[in-house]
XYZ file of C-alpha atoms in Angstrom:
475
model
C 36.881 12.338 10.943
C 37.288 10.302 7.748
C 33.861 9.047 6.692
C 33.228 6.166 4.342
C 32.910 7.548 0.799
C 29.470 7.012 -0.628
C 29.162 4.109 -3.014
C 32.131 2.306 -1.449
C 31.167 0.946 1.961
C 30.174 -2.650 1.402
C 32.826 -4.841 -0.271
C 31.726 -8.496 -0.046
C 35.032 -9.947 -1.297
C 36.823 -8.715 1.848
C 34.611 -10.809 4.134
C 34.845 -14.060 2.159
C 36.557 -15.794 5.108
C 33.312 -15.570 7.074
C 31.564 -17.953 4.699
C 33.944 -20.758 5.686
C 33.048 -20.370 9.359
C 30.029 -22.151 10.824
C 29.118 -20.664 14.224
C 26.853 -23.608 15.065
C 29.819 -25.974 15.381
C 30.586 -26.347 19.082
C 27.996 -23.773 20.074
C 27.172 -23.900 23.770
C 25.009 -21.804 26.026
C 28.110 -20.213 27.559
C 29.389 -19.276 24.098
C 26.012 -17.796 23.142
C 25.794 -15.758 26.346
C 29.278 -14.408 25.664
C 28.192 -13.321 22.146
C 25.166 -11.540 23.594
C 27.310 -9.751 26.168
C 29.834 -8.658 23.550
C 27.024 -7.364 21.326
C 25.859 -5.117 24.158
C 29.224 -3.377 23.887
C 29.037 -3.077 20.088
C 30.888 -6.239 18.975
C 28.235 -7.461 16.545
C 30.113 -9.597 14.008
C 29.877 -13.047 15.636
C 26.331 -12.643 16.935
C 24.985 -11.328 13.607
C 26.687 -14.189 11.775
C 25.024 -16.609 14.200
C 21.631 -14.958 13.560
C 22.049 -15.683 9.846
C 22.580 -19.401 10.500
C 19.710 -19.668 12.982
C 17.376 -18.054 10.447
C 18.437 -20.695 7.920
C 18.367 -23.785 10.155
C 15.389 -23.303 12.476
C 12.138 -24.181 10.699
C 9.849 -22.197 12.998
C 12.037 -19.099 12.949
C 12.431 -19.250 9.179
C 8.663 -19.631 8.718
C 7.771 -16.653 10.898
C 10.473 -14.562 9.210
C 9.134 -15.401 5.743
C 5.581 -14.596 6.845
C 6.578 -11.193 8.206
C 8.760 -10.248 5.244
C 6.067 -11.473 2.850
C 3.506 -9.200 4.497
C 5.889 -6.236 4.143
C 6.739 -6.952 0.498
C 3.061 -7.056 -0.449
C 2.540 -3.454 0.651
C 2.380 -0.605 -1.827
C 3.963 2.781 -1.378
C 2.783 6.305 -2.136
C 3.998 9.880 -1.927
C 1.427 11.950 -0.019
C 0.938 15.658 0.579
C 0.862 17.002 4.121
C -2.577 18.194 5.195
C -1.598 21.821 5.683
C -0.569 22.061 2.021
C -3.943 20.962 0.664
C -7.146 22.844 -0.100
C -10.700 21.590 -0.129
C -13.191 22.656 -2.800
C -16.873 23.309 -2.252
C -17.675 19.850 -3.611
C -15.420 18.305 -0.961
C -12.554 17.413 -3.290
C -9.097 17.745 -1.722
C -6.403 19.307 -3.931
C -2.727 19.935 -3.283
C -1.220 23.371 -3.720
C 0.768 23.916 -6.953
C 4.121 23.854 -5.127
C 3.169 20.726 -3.193
C 2.173 19.075 -6.466
C 5.629 19.825 -7.903
C 7.313 18.334 -4.839
C 5.094 15.259 -5.021
C 5.931 14.642 -8.665
C 9.652 15.098 -7.993
C 9.813 12.815 -4.938
C 7.713 10.167 -6.671
C 10.209 10.252 -9.520
C 13.101 9.805 -7.061
C 11.573 6.595 -5.713
C 10.700 5.377 -9.215
C 14.362 5.714 -10.204
C 15.537 3.392 -7.413
C 16.306 0.036 -9.020
C 15.881 -2.025 -5.818
C 13.365 -0.259 -3.586
C 11.642 -3.523 -2.560
C 15.000 -5.050 -1.622
C 15.900 -2.020 0.471
C 12.551 -2.159 2.295
C 12.999 -5.872 2.977
C 16.498 -5.293 4.380
C 15.276 -2.518 6.673
C 12.557 -4.886 7.894
C 15.329 -7.230 9.101
C 16.064 -4.721 11.869
C 13.342 -6.384 13.949
C 15.144 -9.726 13.643
C 18.755 -8.565 13.925
C 18.539 -5.310 15.876
C 19.560 -2.891 13.123
C 19.797 -2.545 9.344
C 21.614 -0.161 6.969
C 21.232 0.529 3.247
C 23.812 2.693 1.517
C 22.853 5.323 -1.052
C 24.561 4.976 -4.427
C 24.510 8.187 -6.427
C 24.293 8.422 -10.177
C 27.787 9.007 -11.604
C 29.005 9.331 -8.018
C 27.475 12.795 -7.699
C 25.039 13.681 -4.948
C 23.405 16.374 -7.064
C 22.360 13.774 -9.663
C 20.274 11.743 -7.220
C 20.211 8.207 -5.828
C 19.670 5.265 -8.167
C 20.451 2.297 -5.871
C 20.186 1.311 -2.192
C 22.859 -1.241 -1.290
C 21.991 -3.433 1.759
C 24.974 -3.641 4.134
C 25.220 -6.962 6.071
C 24.867 -6.526 9.811
C 28.123 -8.389 10.541
C 29.978 -5.568 8.765
C 28.760 -2.966 11.253
C 29.941 -2.121 14.776
C 29.950 0.756 17.237
C 31.078 1.706 20.723
C 27.896 1.581 22.751
C 26.297 3.793 23.923
C 27.910 6.076 21.300
C 25.450 6.275 18.354
C 28.217 6.578 15.740
C 28.319 3.526 13.464
C 31.535 2.109 12.004
C 32.049 0.014 8.912
C 33.814 -3.217 9.922
C 35.376 -4.046 6.596
C 36.688 -7.549 7.474
C 33.715 -8.500 9.696
C 35.911 -9.337 12.667
C 35.134 -8.915 16.355
C 35.966 -5.253 16.852
C 34.394 -1.933 17.763
C 36.680 0.107 15.518
C 36.435 0.724 11.820
C 35.670 3.373 9.255
C 33.036 5.817 10.547
C 30.072 6.156 8.220
C 28.380 9.413 7.299
C 24.656 9.100 8.144
C 23.627 11.304 5.216
C 24.699 8.558 2.805
C 22.706 5.816 4.533
C 19.142 4.935 5.447
C 19.215 2.974 8.690
C 16.789 1.537 11.199
C 17.342 0.235 14.723
C 15.286 -1.994 17.008
C 15.890 -2.148 20.745
C 14.986 -5.843 21.166
C 16.113 -8.166 18.388
C 13.980 -11.251 17.848
C 17.150 -13.136 16.952
C 18.370 -13.065 20.551
C 15.343 -14.985 21.837
C 15.330 -17.238 18.765
C 19.011 -18.161 19.222
C 18.500 -19.191 22.853
C 15.413 -21.216 21.920
C 17.282 -22.768 18.972
C 20.125 -23.961 21.202
C 17.727 -25.383 23.783
C 15.742 -27.172 21.083
C 18.919 -28.746 19.745
C 19.778 -30.023 23.205
C 16.335 -31.549 23.581
C 16.497 -32.993 20.098
C 19.843 -34.621 20.859
C 18.473 -36.189 24.041
C 15.327 -37.256 22.222
C 17.377 -38.944 19.496
C 19.362 -40.822 22.175
C 16.137 -41.828 23.899
C 14.676 -43.182 20.665
C 17.894 -45.028 19.871
C 17.931 -46.670 23.278
C 14.248 -47.184 23.985
C 12.656 -46.930 20.571
C 12.472 -50.704 20.388
C 10.999 -52.140 23.597
C 13.528 -54.183 25.602
C 12.958 -57.921 25.229
C 13.868 -60.732 27.603
C 13.693 -64.483 27.062
C 12.665 -66.819 29.845
C 14.437 -70.141 29.283
C 12.640 -73.455 29.691
C 12.619 -75.024 33.096
C 15.786 -76.989 33.815
C 17.944 -74.997 31.383
C 20.593 -72.964 33.129
C 22.150 -69.730 31.995
C 25.298 -71.518 31.034
C 23.850 -73.107 27.932
C 25.869 -71.472 25.145
C 23.794 -73.088 22.412
C 20.595 -71.541 23.813
C 22.277 -68.157 24.251
C 23.431 -68.105 20.631
C 19.985 -69.175 19.444
C 18.248 -66.488 21.491
C 20.583 -63.750 20.249
C 19.918 -64.818 16.667
C 16.184 -64.633 17.187
C 16.398 -61.265 18.936
C 18.621 -59.728 16.254
C 16.361 -60.200 13.226
C 13.063 -61.279 14.858
C 13.239 -64.645 13.093
C 14.153 -68.073 14.358
C 13.069 -70.972 16.559
C 13.053 -71.107 20.348
C 13.054 -74.296 22.370
C 9.860 -75.604 23.840
C 8.902 -73.741 26.967
C 10.849 -70.562 26.225
C 8.864 -67.334 26.715
C 9.605 -63.752 25.507
C 8.799 -60.909 27.908
C 9.059 -57.112 27.418
C 8.938 -54.107 29.728
C 5.649 -52.154 29.358
C 6.025 -48.678 27.780
C 4.530 -46.951 30.811
C 7.225 -48.253 33.113
C 9.959 -46.353 31.237
C 8.760 -42.929 32.359
C 7.460 -39.973 30.335
C 8.998 -38.318 27.239
C 9.149 -34.555 27.880
C 11.260 -33.758 24.806
C 8.399 -32.958 22.429
C 6.718 -30.653 24.942
C 9.997 -28.864 25.590
C 10.641 -28.339 21.866
C 7.075 -27.124 21.338
C 7.519 -24.654 24.174
C 10.670 -23.231 22.551
C 8.798 -22.860 19.247
C 6.058 -20.980 21.067
C 8.643 -18.611 22.498
C 9.958 -17.856 19.002
C 6.478 -17.253 17.579
C 5.460 -15.071 20.517
C 8.615 -12.953 20.156
C 8.133 -12.582 16.397
C 4.427 -11.727 16.597
C 4.462 -9.533 19.665
C 2.479 -12.057 21.685
C -0.379 -12.196 19.146
C 0.292 -15.849 18.297
C 1.912 -18.859 19.918
C 1.880 -21.186 16.886
C 1.886 -20.988 13.095
C -0.645 -23.792 12.575
C -2.827 -23.162 9.556
C -6.519 -24.024 9.360
C -7.399 -27.079 7.288
C -10.812 -25.885 6.156
C -12.713 -26.876 9.292
C -11.560 -23.847 11.270
C -11.383 -20.837 8.982
C -11.383 -18.472 11.950
C -7.955 -19.732 12.994
C -6.514 -18.951 9.558
C -8.124 -15.517 9.639
C -6.613 -14.786 13.047
C -3.151 -15.691 11.773
C -3.588 -13.470 8.722
C -4.848 -10.565 10.836
C -1.903 -10.915 13.215
C 0.710 -10.637 10.479
C -1.290 -7.864 8.820
C -1.282 -5.806 12.020
C 2.442 -6.395 12.500
C 3.156 -5.349 8.918
C 1.119 -2.160 9.373
C 3.135 -1.110 12.431
C 6.442 -2.062 10.833
C 5.525 -0.155 7.664
C 5.089 3.016 9.707
C 8.602 2.686 11.148
C 10.186 2.002 7.747
C 8.291 4.947 6.266
C 9.606 7.200 9.014
C 13.168 6.081 8.269
C 12.798 7.031 4.598
C 11.077 10.311 5.446
C 13.894 11.472 7.719
C 16.900 10.038 5.893
C 15.883 10.181 2.219
C 12.946 12.524 1.568
C 14.380 15.584 3.303
C 17.745 15.335 1.516
C 16.213 14.812 -1.935
C 13.667 17.628 -1.550
C 16.353 20.000 -0.279
C 18.438 19.212 -3.356
C 15.661 20.178 -5.766
C 13.733 22.716 -3.677
C 16.240 24.560 -1.475
C 14.897 26.825 1.244
C 11.455 25.227 0.973
C 9.660 23.293 3.663
C 9.032 19.625 2.782
C 5.387 19.431 1.748
C 5.231 15.751 0.839
C 6.399 12.467 2.345
C 6.905 8.816 1.480
C 4.511 6.314 3.029
C 4.643 2.553 2.812
C 1.140 1.094 2.824
C -0.529 4.485 2.332
C -3.777 2.825 3.315
C -3.822 1.158 6.718
C -3.789 -2.605 6.409
C -7.252 -3.911 7.155
C -8.580 -0.390 7.732
C -10.522 -0.428 4.469
C -12.624 -3.404 5.477
C -13.420 -1.876 8.867
C -14.422 1.453 7.304
C -16.670 -0.310 4.799
C -18.394 -2.223 7.593
C -18.906 1.026 9.498
C -20.343 2.684 6.387
C -22.777 -0.192 5.909
C -23.892 0.037 9.534
C -24.411 3.803 9.236
C -26.373 3.344 6.006
C -28.629 0.804 7.712
C -29.199 3.349 10.510
C -30.192 6.023 7.983
C -26.901 7.919 7.716
C -24.503 8.328 4.829
C -20.727 8.800 4.979
C -19.028 11.410 2.850
C -17.804 9.851 -0.411
C -14.532 11.783 -0.361
C -13.789 10.588 3.165
C -14.632 7.017 2.218
C -12.272 7.166 -0.758
C -9.498 8.555 1.420
C -9.949 5.965 4.193
C -10.389 2.910 1.948
C -8.176 3.846 -0.977
C -10.924 2.919 -3.449
C -12.504 5.128 -6.105
C -16.209 5.107 -5.226
C -19.329 5.643 -7.314
C -22.687 5.643 -5.530
C -25.381 3.163 -6.538
C -27.730 5.981 -7.527
C -25.127 7.449 -9.835
C -24.462 4.059 -11.361
C -28.183 3.444 -11.858
C -28.631 6.917 -13.395
C -25.651 6.289 -15.650
C -27.065 2.894 -16.682
C -30.494 4.444 -17.365
C -28.905 7.202 -19.407
C -26.922 4.696 -21.429
C -30.091 2.638 -21.978
C -31.966 5.724 -23.175
C -29.149 6.581 -25.522
C -29.165 3.055 -26.900
C -32.939 3.183 -27.338
C -32.711 6.545 -29.109
C -29.987 5.195 -31.347
C -32.116 2.157 -32.219
C -35.113 4.398 -33.011
C -32.942 6.652 -35.156
C -31.617 3.662 -37.077
C -35.166 2.364 -37.532
C -36.308 5.745 -38.858
C -33.376 5.846 -41.216
C -34.243 2.374 -42.448
C -37.902 3.368 -42.942
C -36.857 6.514 -44.806
C -34.504 4.503 -46.971
C -37.251 1.969 -47.740
C -39.721 4.787 -48.557
C -37.192 6.419 -50.849
C -36.598 3.092 -52.572
C -40.361 2.637 -53.089
C -40.633 6.152 -54.465
C -37.793 5.483 -56.877
C -39.409 2.259 -58.034
C -42.780 4.000 -58.510
C -41.169 6.825 -60.494
C -39.365 4.315 -62.689
C -42.633 2.486 -63.281
C -44.346 5.734 -64.274
C -41.543 6.556 -66.659
C -41.820 3.160 -68.283
C -45.599 3.535 -68.605
C -45.255 6.969 -70.213
C -42.635 5.571 -72.491
C -44.982 2.757 -73.578
C -47.887 5.166 -74.117
C -45.702 7.495 -76.078
C -44.489 4.611 -78.242
C -48.075 3.441 -78.907
C -49.218 6.974 -79.863
C -46.345 7.388 -82.255
C -47.144 4.076 -83.954
C -50.827 5.008 -84.361
C -49.932 8.451 -85.716
C -47.550 6.919 -88.262
C -50.243 4.452 -89.301
C -52.813 7.183 -89.810
C -50.314 9.296 -91.683
C -49.498 6.363 -93.930
C -53.179 5.634 -94.589
C -53.832 9.309 -95.363
C -50.921 9.430 -97.740
C -52.051 6.214 -99.444
C -55.567 7.616 -99.809
C -54.293 10.801 -101.336
C -52.128 8.891 -103.768
C -55.039 6.689 -104.784
C -57.258 9.744 -105.315
C -54.565 11.366 -107.357
C -54.234 8.255 -109.576
C -57.997 8.148 -110.111
C -58.085 11.806 -111.058
C -55.329 11.305 -113.527
C -57.065 8.300 -114.995
C -60.325 10.257 -115.650
C -58.560 13.044 -117.310
């Protein structure tokens, strides 16, 4: 069997004719039922092309689709180690084995190298709306041993198969057929859904359009209440001048009627009920119920007076995203993780796996509430278990208080040390000033002593000279 070569399945230029074809033109219930019947046999092209247009044109369906895809795109992903390849220390810390750590680092790198992982996840999420979804693996330099760098979403109208045969075919021209180029599953990541939301949405969309058409005709005919003019007594119906005058007045609601003429209208209640709005609302409810698994019947948001309603809507889409994330994760685990790990670690059991929304959506809040209730009852949950269940890094209040007290003590000790250093510096400065003062005093005393000594020496010398002169004079 000739499989589609990897990196060459989807060629959008071949299906350009499809974009000139609008399936909504002339769409009838019989035509839609025929599309659904053909799709059961594997002829998907026309029905999938119709799904695309319904998703674009129906406001309710588009809104619920955007809400679901938005919830999926907000999720984070993580590579986790299987429990049997982990060890637990005495302190309760969970560590992966060395080989599992190597596999985790490698697989995490494989997902980091994908340039459109979010786009691939979003396309796989469309399987719930369209019944199936495929993304094709593109290998670096066209070599499988160099790894995948891109996941190309393949439009659903380019796929077909011969039900119930599970083999998929690439329908290159997107025509109504169940033959094509068989695809090799190892080069694709695919996901299937038994009941496509688009089937229910398409039926509801067609019924809403029928009701809307009838409603528009009703408004056009009965939107303005029917008016009748009662002519004055004695004026027959053959008066052309009165007829022309009345028609002028009725046409633009301006003019003059003769004396005695009276305008009468049919009361609104006598025209019967208007079931169109209720019928359209019912079809919208069917779409919302199908897209939310029966959790909701409307997408009405709270306006501030009813916050519980908004919370219920958020919780509904959060729960749906959590379940859908598990299915998408399983698709990657089976069709991507195993192949990549076998390429790098041959003959080794896969020890790690990809998981979208590693932490259960909304689970963290519930676990925290349970922990608070247990604490109030006098029990404490294990910190390691709390971190694992909530995804948060936890520090107990006692530890934080001890850390704050320790930091305060260190700051106080630092302030005291700086104060001591300042006091020592001031004392040293005073000592230096005192020593300088003593040196100056000694210098002054020494200078005074020297002056007195010189004076006495001078006086003694003068006295000796005088005595010598007297002695010489006597002789």
